Each structure stands twice: as C-alpha cells, then as structure tokens.
C-alpha atoms as a PDB file:
ATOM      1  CA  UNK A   1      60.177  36.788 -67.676  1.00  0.00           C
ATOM      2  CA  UNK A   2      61.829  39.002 -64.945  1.00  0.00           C
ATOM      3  CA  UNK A   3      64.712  41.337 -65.370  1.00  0.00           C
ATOM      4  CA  UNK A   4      68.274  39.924 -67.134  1.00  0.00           C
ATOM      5  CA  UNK A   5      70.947  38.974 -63.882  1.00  0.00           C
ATOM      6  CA  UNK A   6      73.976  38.428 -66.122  1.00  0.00           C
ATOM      7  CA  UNK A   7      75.592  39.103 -69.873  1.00  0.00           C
ATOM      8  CA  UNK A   8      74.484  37.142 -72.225  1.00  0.00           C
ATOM      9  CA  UNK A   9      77.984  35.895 -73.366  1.00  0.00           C
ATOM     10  CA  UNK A  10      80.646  33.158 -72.104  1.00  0.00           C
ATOM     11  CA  UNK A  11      83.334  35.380 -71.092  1.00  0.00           C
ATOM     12  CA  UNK A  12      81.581  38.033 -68.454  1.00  0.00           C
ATOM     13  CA  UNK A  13      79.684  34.812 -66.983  1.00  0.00           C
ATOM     14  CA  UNK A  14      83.225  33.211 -65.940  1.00  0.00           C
ATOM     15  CA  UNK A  15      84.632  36.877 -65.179  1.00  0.00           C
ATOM     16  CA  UNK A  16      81.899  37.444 -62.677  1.00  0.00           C
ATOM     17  CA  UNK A  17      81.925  33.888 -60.835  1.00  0.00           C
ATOM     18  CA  UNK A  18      86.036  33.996 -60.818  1.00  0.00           C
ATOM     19  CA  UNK A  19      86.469  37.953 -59.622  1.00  0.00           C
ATOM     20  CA  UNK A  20      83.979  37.340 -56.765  1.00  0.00           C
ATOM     21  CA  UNK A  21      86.379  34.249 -55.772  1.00  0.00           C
ATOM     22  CA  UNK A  22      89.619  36.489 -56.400  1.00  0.00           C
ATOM     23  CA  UNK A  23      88.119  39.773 -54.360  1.00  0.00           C
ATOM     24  CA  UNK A  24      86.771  38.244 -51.543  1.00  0.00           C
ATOM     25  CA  UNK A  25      83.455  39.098 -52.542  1.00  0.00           C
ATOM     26  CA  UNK A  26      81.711  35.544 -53.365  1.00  0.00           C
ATOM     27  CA  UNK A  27      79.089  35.337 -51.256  1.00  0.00           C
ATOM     28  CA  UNK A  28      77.750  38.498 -52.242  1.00  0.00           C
ATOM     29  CA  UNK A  29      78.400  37.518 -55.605  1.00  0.00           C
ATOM     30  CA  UNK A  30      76.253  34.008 -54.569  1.00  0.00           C
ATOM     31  CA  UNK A  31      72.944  36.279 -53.192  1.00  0.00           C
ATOM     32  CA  UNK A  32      73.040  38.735 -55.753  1.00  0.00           C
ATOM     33  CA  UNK A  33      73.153  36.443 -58.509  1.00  0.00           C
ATOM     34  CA  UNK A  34      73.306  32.427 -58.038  1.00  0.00           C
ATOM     35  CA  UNK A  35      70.299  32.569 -55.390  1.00  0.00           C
ATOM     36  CA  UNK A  36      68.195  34.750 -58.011  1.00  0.00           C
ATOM     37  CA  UNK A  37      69.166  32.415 -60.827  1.00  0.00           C
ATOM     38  CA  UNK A  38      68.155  29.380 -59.334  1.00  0.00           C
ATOM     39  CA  UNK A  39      64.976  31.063 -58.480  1.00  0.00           C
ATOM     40  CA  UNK A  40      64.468  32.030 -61.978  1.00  0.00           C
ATOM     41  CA  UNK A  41      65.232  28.217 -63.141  1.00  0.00           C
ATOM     42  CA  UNK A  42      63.196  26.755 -60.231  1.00  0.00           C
ATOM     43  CA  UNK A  43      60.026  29.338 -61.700  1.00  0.00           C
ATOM     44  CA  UNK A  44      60.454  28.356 -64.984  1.00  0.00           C
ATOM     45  CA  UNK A  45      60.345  24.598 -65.165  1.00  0.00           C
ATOM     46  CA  UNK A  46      57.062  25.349 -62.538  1.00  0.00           C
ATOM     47  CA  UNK A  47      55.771  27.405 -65.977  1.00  0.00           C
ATOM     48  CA  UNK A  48      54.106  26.577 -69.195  1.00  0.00           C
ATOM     49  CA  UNK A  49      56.589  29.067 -71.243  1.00  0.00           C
ATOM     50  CA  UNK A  50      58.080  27.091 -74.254  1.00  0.00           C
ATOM     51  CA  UNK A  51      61.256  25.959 -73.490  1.00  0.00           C
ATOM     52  CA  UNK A  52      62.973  27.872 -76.175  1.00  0.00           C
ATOM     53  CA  UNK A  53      61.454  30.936 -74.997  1.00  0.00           C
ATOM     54  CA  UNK A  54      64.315  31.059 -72.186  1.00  0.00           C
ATOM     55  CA  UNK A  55      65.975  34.184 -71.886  1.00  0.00           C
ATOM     56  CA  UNK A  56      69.967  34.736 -71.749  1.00  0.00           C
ATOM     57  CA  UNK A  57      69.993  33.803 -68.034  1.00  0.00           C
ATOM     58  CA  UNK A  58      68.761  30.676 -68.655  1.00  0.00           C
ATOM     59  CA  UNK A  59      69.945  29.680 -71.730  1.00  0.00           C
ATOM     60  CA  UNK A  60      73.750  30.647 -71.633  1.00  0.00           C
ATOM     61  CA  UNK A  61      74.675  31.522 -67.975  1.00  0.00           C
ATOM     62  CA  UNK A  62      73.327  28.502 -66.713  1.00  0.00           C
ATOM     63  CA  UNK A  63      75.092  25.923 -69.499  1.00  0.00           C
ATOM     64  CA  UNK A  64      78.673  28.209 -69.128  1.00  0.00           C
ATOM     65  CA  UNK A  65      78.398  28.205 -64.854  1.00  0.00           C
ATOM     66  CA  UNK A  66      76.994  24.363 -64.763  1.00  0.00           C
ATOM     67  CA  UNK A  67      80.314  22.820 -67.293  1.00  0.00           C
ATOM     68  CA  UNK A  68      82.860  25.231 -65.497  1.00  0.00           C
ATOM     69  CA  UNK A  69      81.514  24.386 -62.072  1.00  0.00           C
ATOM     70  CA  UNK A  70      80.316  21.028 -60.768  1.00  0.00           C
ATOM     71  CA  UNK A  71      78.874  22.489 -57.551  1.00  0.00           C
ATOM     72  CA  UNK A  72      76.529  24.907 -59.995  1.00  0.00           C
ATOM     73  CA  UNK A  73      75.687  21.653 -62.199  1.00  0.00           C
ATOM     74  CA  UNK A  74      74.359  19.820 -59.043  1.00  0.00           C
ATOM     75  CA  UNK A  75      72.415  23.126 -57.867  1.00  0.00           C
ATOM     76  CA  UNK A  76      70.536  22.714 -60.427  1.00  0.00           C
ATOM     77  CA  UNK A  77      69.662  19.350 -60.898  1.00  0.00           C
ATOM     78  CA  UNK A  78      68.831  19.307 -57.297  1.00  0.00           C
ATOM     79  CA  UNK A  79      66.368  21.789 -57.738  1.00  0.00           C
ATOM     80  CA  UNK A  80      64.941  20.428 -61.009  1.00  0.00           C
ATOM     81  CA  UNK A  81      64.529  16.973 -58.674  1.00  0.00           C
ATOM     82  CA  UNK A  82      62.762  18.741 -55.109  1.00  0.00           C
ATOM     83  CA  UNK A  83      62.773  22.342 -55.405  1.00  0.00           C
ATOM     84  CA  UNK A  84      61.047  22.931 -52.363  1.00  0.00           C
ATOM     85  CA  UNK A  85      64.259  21.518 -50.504  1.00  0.00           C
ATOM     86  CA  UNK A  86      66.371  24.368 -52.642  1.00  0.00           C
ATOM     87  CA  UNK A  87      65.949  27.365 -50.604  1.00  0.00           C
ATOM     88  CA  UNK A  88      68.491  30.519 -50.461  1.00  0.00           C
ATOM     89  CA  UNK A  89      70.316  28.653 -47.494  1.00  0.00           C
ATOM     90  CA  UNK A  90      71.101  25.282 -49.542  1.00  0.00           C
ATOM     91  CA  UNK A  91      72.380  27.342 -52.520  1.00  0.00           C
ATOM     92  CA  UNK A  92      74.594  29.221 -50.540  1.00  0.00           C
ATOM     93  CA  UNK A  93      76.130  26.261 -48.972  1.00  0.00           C
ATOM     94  CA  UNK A  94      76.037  24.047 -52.405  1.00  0.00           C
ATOM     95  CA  UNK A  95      77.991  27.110 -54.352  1.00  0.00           C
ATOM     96  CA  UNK A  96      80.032  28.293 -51.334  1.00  0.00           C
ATOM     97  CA  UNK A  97      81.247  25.172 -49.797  1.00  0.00           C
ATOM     98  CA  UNK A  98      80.659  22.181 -51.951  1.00  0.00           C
ATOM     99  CA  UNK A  99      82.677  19.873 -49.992  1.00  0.00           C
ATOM    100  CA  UNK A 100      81.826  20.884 -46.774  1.00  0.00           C
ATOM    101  CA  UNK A 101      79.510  17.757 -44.321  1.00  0.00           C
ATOM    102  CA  UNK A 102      76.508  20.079 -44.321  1.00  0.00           C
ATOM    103  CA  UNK A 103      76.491  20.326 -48.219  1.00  0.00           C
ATOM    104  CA  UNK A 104      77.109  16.832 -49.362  1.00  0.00           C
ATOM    105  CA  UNK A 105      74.703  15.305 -46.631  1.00  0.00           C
ATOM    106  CA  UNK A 106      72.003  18.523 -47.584  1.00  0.00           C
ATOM    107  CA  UNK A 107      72.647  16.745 -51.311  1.00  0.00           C
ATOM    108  CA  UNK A 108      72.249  13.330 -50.192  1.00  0.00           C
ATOM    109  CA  UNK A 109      69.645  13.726 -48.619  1.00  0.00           C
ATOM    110  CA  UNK A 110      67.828  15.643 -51.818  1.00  0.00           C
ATOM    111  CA  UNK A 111      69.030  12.764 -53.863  1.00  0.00           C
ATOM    112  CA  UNK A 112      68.086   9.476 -51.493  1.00  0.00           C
ATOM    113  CA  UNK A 113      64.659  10.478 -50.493  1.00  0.00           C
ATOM    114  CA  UNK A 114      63.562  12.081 -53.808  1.00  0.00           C
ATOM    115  CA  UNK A 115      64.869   8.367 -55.311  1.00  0.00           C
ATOM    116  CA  UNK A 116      62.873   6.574 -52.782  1.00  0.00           C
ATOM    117  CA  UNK A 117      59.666   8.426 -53.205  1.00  0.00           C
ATOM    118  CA  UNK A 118      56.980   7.997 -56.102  1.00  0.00           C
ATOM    119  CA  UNK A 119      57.294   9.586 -58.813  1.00  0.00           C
ATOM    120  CA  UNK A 120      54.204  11.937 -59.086  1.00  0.00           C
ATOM    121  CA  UNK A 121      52.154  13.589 -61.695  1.00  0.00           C
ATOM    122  CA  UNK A 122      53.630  17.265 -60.754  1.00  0.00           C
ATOM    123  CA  UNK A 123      57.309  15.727 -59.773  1.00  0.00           C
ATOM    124  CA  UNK A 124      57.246  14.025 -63.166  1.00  0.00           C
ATOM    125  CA  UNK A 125      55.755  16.839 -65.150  1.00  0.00           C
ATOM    126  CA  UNK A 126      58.621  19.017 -63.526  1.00  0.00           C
ATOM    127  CA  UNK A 127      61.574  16.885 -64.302  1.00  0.00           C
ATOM    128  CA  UNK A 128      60.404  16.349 -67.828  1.00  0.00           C
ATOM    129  CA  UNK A 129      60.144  19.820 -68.799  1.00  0.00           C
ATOM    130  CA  UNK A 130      63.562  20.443 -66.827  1.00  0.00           C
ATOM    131  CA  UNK A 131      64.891  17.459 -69.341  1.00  0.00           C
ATOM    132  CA  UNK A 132      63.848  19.337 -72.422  1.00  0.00           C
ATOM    133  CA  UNK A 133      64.888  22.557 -71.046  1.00  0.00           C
ATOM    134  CA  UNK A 134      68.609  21.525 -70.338  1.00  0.00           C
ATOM    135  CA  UNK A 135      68.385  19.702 -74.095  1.00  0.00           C
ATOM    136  CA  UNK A 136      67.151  23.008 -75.498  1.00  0.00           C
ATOM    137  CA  UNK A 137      70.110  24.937 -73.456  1.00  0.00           C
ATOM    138  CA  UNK A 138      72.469  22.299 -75.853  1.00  0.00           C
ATOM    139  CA  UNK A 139      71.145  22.442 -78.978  1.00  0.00           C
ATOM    140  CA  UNK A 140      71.266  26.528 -78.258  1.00  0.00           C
ATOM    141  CA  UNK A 141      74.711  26.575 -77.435  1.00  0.00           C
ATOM    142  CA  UNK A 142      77.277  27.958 -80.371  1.00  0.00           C
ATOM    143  CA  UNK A 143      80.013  26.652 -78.274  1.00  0.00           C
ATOM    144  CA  UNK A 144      80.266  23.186 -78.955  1.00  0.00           C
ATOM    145  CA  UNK A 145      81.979  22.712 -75.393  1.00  0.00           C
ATOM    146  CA  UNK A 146      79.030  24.066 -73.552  1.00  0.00           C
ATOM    147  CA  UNK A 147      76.704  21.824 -75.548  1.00  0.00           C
ATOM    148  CA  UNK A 148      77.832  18.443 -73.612  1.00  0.00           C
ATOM    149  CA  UNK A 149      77.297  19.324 -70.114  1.00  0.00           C
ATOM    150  CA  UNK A 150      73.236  20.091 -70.755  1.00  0.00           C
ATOM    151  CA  UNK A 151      72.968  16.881 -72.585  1.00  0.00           C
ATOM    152  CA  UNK A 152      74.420  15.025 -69.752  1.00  0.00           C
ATOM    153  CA  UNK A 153      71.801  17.167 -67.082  1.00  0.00           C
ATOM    154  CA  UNK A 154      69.073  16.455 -69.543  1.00  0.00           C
ATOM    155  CA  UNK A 155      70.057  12.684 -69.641  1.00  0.00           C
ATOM    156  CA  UNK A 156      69.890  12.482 -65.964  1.00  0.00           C
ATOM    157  CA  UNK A 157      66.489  13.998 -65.600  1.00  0.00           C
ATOM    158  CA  UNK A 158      65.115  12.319 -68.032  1.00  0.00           C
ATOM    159  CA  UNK A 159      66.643   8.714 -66.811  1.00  0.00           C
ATOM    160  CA  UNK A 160      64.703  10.246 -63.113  1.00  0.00           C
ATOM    161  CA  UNK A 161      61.878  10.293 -65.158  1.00  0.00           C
ATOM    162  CA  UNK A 162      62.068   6.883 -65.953  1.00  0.00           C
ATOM    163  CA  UNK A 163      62.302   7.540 -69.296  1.00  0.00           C
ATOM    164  CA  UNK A 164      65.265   5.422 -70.177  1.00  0.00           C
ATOM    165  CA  UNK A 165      64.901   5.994 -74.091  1.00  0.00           C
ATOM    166  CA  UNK A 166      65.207   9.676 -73.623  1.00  0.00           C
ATOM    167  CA  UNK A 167      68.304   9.357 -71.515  1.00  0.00           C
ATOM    168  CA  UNK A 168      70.009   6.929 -73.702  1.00  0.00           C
ATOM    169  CA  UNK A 169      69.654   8.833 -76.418  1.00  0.00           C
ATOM    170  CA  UNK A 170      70.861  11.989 -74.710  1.00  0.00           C
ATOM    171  CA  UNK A 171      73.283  10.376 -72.716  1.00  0.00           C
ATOM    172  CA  UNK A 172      74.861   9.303 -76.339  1.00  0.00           C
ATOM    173  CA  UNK A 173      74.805  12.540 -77.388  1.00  0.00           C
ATOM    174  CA  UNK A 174      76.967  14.041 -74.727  1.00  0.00           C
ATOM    175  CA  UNK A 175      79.408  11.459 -74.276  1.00  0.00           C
ATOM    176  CA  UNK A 176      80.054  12.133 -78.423  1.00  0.00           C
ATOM    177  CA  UNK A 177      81.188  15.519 -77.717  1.00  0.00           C
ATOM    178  CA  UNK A 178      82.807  14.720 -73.812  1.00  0.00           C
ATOM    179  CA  UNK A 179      83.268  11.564 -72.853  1.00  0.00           C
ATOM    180  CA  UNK A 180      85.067  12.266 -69.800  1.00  0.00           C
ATOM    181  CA  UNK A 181      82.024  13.371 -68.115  1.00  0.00           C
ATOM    182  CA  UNK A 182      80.612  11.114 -65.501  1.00  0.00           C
ATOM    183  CA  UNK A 183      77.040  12.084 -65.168  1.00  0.00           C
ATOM    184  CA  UNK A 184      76.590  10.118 -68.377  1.00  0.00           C
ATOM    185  CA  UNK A 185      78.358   6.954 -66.990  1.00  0.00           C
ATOM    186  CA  UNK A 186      75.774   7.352 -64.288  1.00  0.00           C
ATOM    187  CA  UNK A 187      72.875   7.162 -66.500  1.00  0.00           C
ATOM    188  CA  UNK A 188      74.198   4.603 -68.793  1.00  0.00           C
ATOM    189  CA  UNK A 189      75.003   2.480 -66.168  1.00  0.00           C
ATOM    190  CA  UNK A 190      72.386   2.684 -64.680  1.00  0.00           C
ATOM    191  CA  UNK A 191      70.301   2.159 -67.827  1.00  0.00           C
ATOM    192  CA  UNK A 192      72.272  -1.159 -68.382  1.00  0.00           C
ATOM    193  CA  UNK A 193      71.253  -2.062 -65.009  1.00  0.00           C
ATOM    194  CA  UNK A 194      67.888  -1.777 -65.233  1.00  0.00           C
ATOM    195  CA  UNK A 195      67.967   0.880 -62.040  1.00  0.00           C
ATOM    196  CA  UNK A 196      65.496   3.533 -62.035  1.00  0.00           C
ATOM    197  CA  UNK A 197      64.369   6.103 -59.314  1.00  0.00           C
ATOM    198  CA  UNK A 198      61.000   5.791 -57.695  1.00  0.00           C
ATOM    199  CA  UNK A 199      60.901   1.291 -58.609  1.00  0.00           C
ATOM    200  CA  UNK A 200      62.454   0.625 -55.390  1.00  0.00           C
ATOM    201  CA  UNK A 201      61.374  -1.150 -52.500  1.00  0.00           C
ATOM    202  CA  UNK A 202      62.605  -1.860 -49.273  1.00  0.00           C
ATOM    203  CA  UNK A 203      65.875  -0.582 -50.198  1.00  0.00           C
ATOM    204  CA  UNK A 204      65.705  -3.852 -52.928  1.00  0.00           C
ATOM    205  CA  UNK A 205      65.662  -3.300 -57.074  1.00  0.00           C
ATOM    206  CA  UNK A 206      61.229  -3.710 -57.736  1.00  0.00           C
ATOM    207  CA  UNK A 207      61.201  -6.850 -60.121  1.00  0.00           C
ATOM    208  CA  UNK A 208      59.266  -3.806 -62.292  1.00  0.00           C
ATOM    209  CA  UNK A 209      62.834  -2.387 -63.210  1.00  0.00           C
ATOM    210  CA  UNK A 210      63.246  -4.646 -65.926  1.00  0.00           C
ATOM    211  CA  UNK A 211      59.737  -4.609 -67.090  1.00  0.00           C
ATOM    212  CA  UNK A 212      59.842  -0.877 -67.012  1.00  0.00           C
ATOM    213  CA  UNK A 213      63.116  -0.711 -69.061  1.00  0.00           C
ATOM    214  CA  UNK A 214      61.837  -2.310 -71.566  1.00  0.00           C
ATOM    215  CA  UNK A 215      58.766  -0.883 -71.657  1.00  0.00           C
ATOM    216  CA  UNK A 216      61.117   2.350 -72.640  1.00  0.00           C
ATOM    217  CA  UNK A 217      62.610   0.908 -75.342  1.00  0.00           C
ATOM    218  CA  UNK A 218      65.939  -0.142 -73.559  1.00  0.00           C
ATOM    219  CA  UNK A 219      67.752  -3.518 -73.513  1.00  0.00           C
ATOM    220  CA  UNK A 220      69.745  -3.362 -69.953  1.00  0.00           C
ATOM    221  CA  UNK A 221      72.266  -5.862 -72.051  1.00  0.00           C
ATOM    222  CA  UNK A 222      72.343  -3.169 -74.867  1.00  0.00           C
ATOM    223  CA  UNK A 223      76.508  -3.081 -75.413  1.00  0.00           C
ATOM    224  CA  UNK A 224      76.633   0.361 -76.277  1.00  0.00           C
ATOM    225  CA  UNK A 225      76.225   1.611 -72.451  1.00  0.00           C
ATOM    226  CA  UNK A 226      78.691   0.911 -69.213  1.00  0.00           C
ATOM    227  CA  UNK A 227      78.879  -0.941 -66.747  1.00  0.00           C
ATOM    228  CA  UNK A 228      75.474  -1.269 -64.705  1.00  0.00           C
ATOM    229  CA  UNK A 229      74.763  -0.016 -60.915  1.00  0.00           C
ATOM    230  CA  UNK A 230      72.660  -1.282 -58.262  1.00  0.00           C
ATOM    231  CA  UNK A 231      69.702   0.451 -57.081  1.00  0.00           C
ATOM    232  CA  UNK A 232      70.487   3.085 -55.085  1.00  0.00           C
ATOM    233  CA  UNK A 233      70.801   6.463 -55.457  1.00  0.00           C
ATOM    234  CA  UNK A 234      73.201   7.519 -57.552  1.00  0.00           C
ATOM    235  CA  UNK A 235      76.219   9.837 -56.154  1.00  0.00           C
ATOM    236  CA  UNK A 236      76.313  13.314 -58.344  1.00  0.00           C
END
C-alpha cells in the first residue's frame, strides 16, 4: 500500500476539500490529492488485497468526501464501472466542474456505453470487489452518517453486477439509516423493474431481465422497493 494522502479522521478530510475551495487553491488541492486517491482506489479494486486491509485513505477519506460531495461519489463509481476512461483529466473536470457540458456528457458517456456493453469476467470481477469494498468502508465507519452513503455505492455496483440480491439487500440497508438518498431509489427501482446493465438489446429491455432477476433471488413485484425504471442507463 503506498504512502497515506490524507488524516485519517472526518474533520481534516472536510477542512482540506473546503480551504482549497475558500483559498483559491482547489485545483491544486484536486492533483495533489483527489487525482492520487482515485488512483489509489482504481489500484486497489485491480488487487487481490482483502478488502478490510484498506488503509485510512480508503477507508475514511473516501466514505467522508463521497456523502459530503456528490461529484466525489460519482468519481468513484465511475471508475469502479470503466477505469480506463478515469484518467487525471476526467477527475479534474468531475471534482472541479461537476455541472459543466464536458463533465456530465464525459459521465454519460462512462455510464451509457459501460451499460450497453457485456459484462465481462475482469469488468465483473472489478465491480464486485468494488461492491464489497464500499460495504466494508460502511460497516467500518463509527459515524453512523458516513455509513449510508457506501451502502448506497455498494448497492449500485453490485445491482451493475447483476446481482440484484446483493443490491437489495444493501440498498435496504442504506435507505434505513438515509432515506433521502437517491442512488438507492435508483437501484430499487430498478430492481422492481427488472432492469439490469449489460441485458439490453437494441436499446430494448432482453426478455432475460426477468429471468435473470429471478434467478437472483428478486421478485420485480416485491413491495418493499420503488417505483420501477425502464432500461436505460440510469442518471447518477
């Protein structure tokens, strides 16, 4: 594991990202640190290192940056999804200017073609492990308020790893601590629906999408999730 980047606690995480914004001094603040630390995340999830065996970086930067900022959150699902679109350039732009054209059609792009593709061995072995890293990142957390947001990034990954039992179950477990976070009505929904990445065709729902939600243990009727979604690629 490489050098620390950050302090290990809540309160010098937010300090950092908020002076840089104050001072003038953010994009500095963005290579020095954000670019390094999705690096770091983007090696580890490659690795075989248990997923417990994350250092401070990993296991309470990334859960305080991702629930105080949204843009952070999508960094790194978007490089747990198709890391080799995530390069130093797309962070800065994600983390700098979040709203801007170039970063929501840089997302969109991750997000629609990486849905549209099949899922392979590597992609899925990848996602998976980025799944149970996130979940490991909430069951780590002392901060009960920092333990939602990894749930609901470990619910999504696992939901784009077609593992709809997985996500339901941690989809369920964020939305009991926040339910005001809408990454989980994403995955629910789509859950309900029966919509999964990778079973589409043609821009059309595969007829496999309700075989292959039941084949992971979920009823799309199942009245504990929200309203479904069609098949497309799901907005962060």
């Amino acid at each position: 594991m490489s050098d620390r980047l950050l302090d290990e606690t809540a309160e010098p995480v937010l300090d950092a990202w908020k002076t840089a914004l104050w001072n003038g001094t953010f994009s500095e603040y963005v290579d020095a640190l954000i670019v390094p630390l999705t690096k770091k995340w983007q090696d580890f999830i490659a690795g075989d290192d248990p997923v417990y065996s994350m250092d401070g970086d990993l296991s309470v930067t990334v859960p305080v940056l991702m629930t105080n900022f949204l843009s952070f959150r999508d960094l790194m699902l978007a490089a747990s999804i198709d890391p080799d679109r995530i390069d130093a350039d797309f962070v800065r732009t994600q983390v700098t200017r979040p709203s801007s054209p170039s970063s929501c059609n840089a997302m969109e792009r991750v997000l629609v073609e990486s849905y549209h593709s099949p899922l392979t061995e590597s992609a899925e072995r990848r996602i998976t492990r980025a799944s149970q890293a996130f979940e490991a990142m909430g069951n780590h957390a002392e901060v009960i308020s920092y333990k939602a947001m990894p749930y609901a990034c470990a619910a999504y990954l696992a939901w784009w790893s077609c593992d709809g039992a997985a996500a339901l179950n941690l989809g369920l477990r964020s939305a009991s601590i926040n339910d005001e976070i809408t990454l989980n009505d994403i995955v629910l929904g789509a859950i309900k629906g029966a919509a999964y990445p990778h079973l589409v065709v043609d821009g059309m729902a595969s007829a496999a999408s309700d075989t292959a939600a039941m084949a992971q243990g979920v009823d799309p009727a199942d009245p504990t999730v929200v309203s479904g979604m069609g098949p497309s690629a799901p907005t962060l």
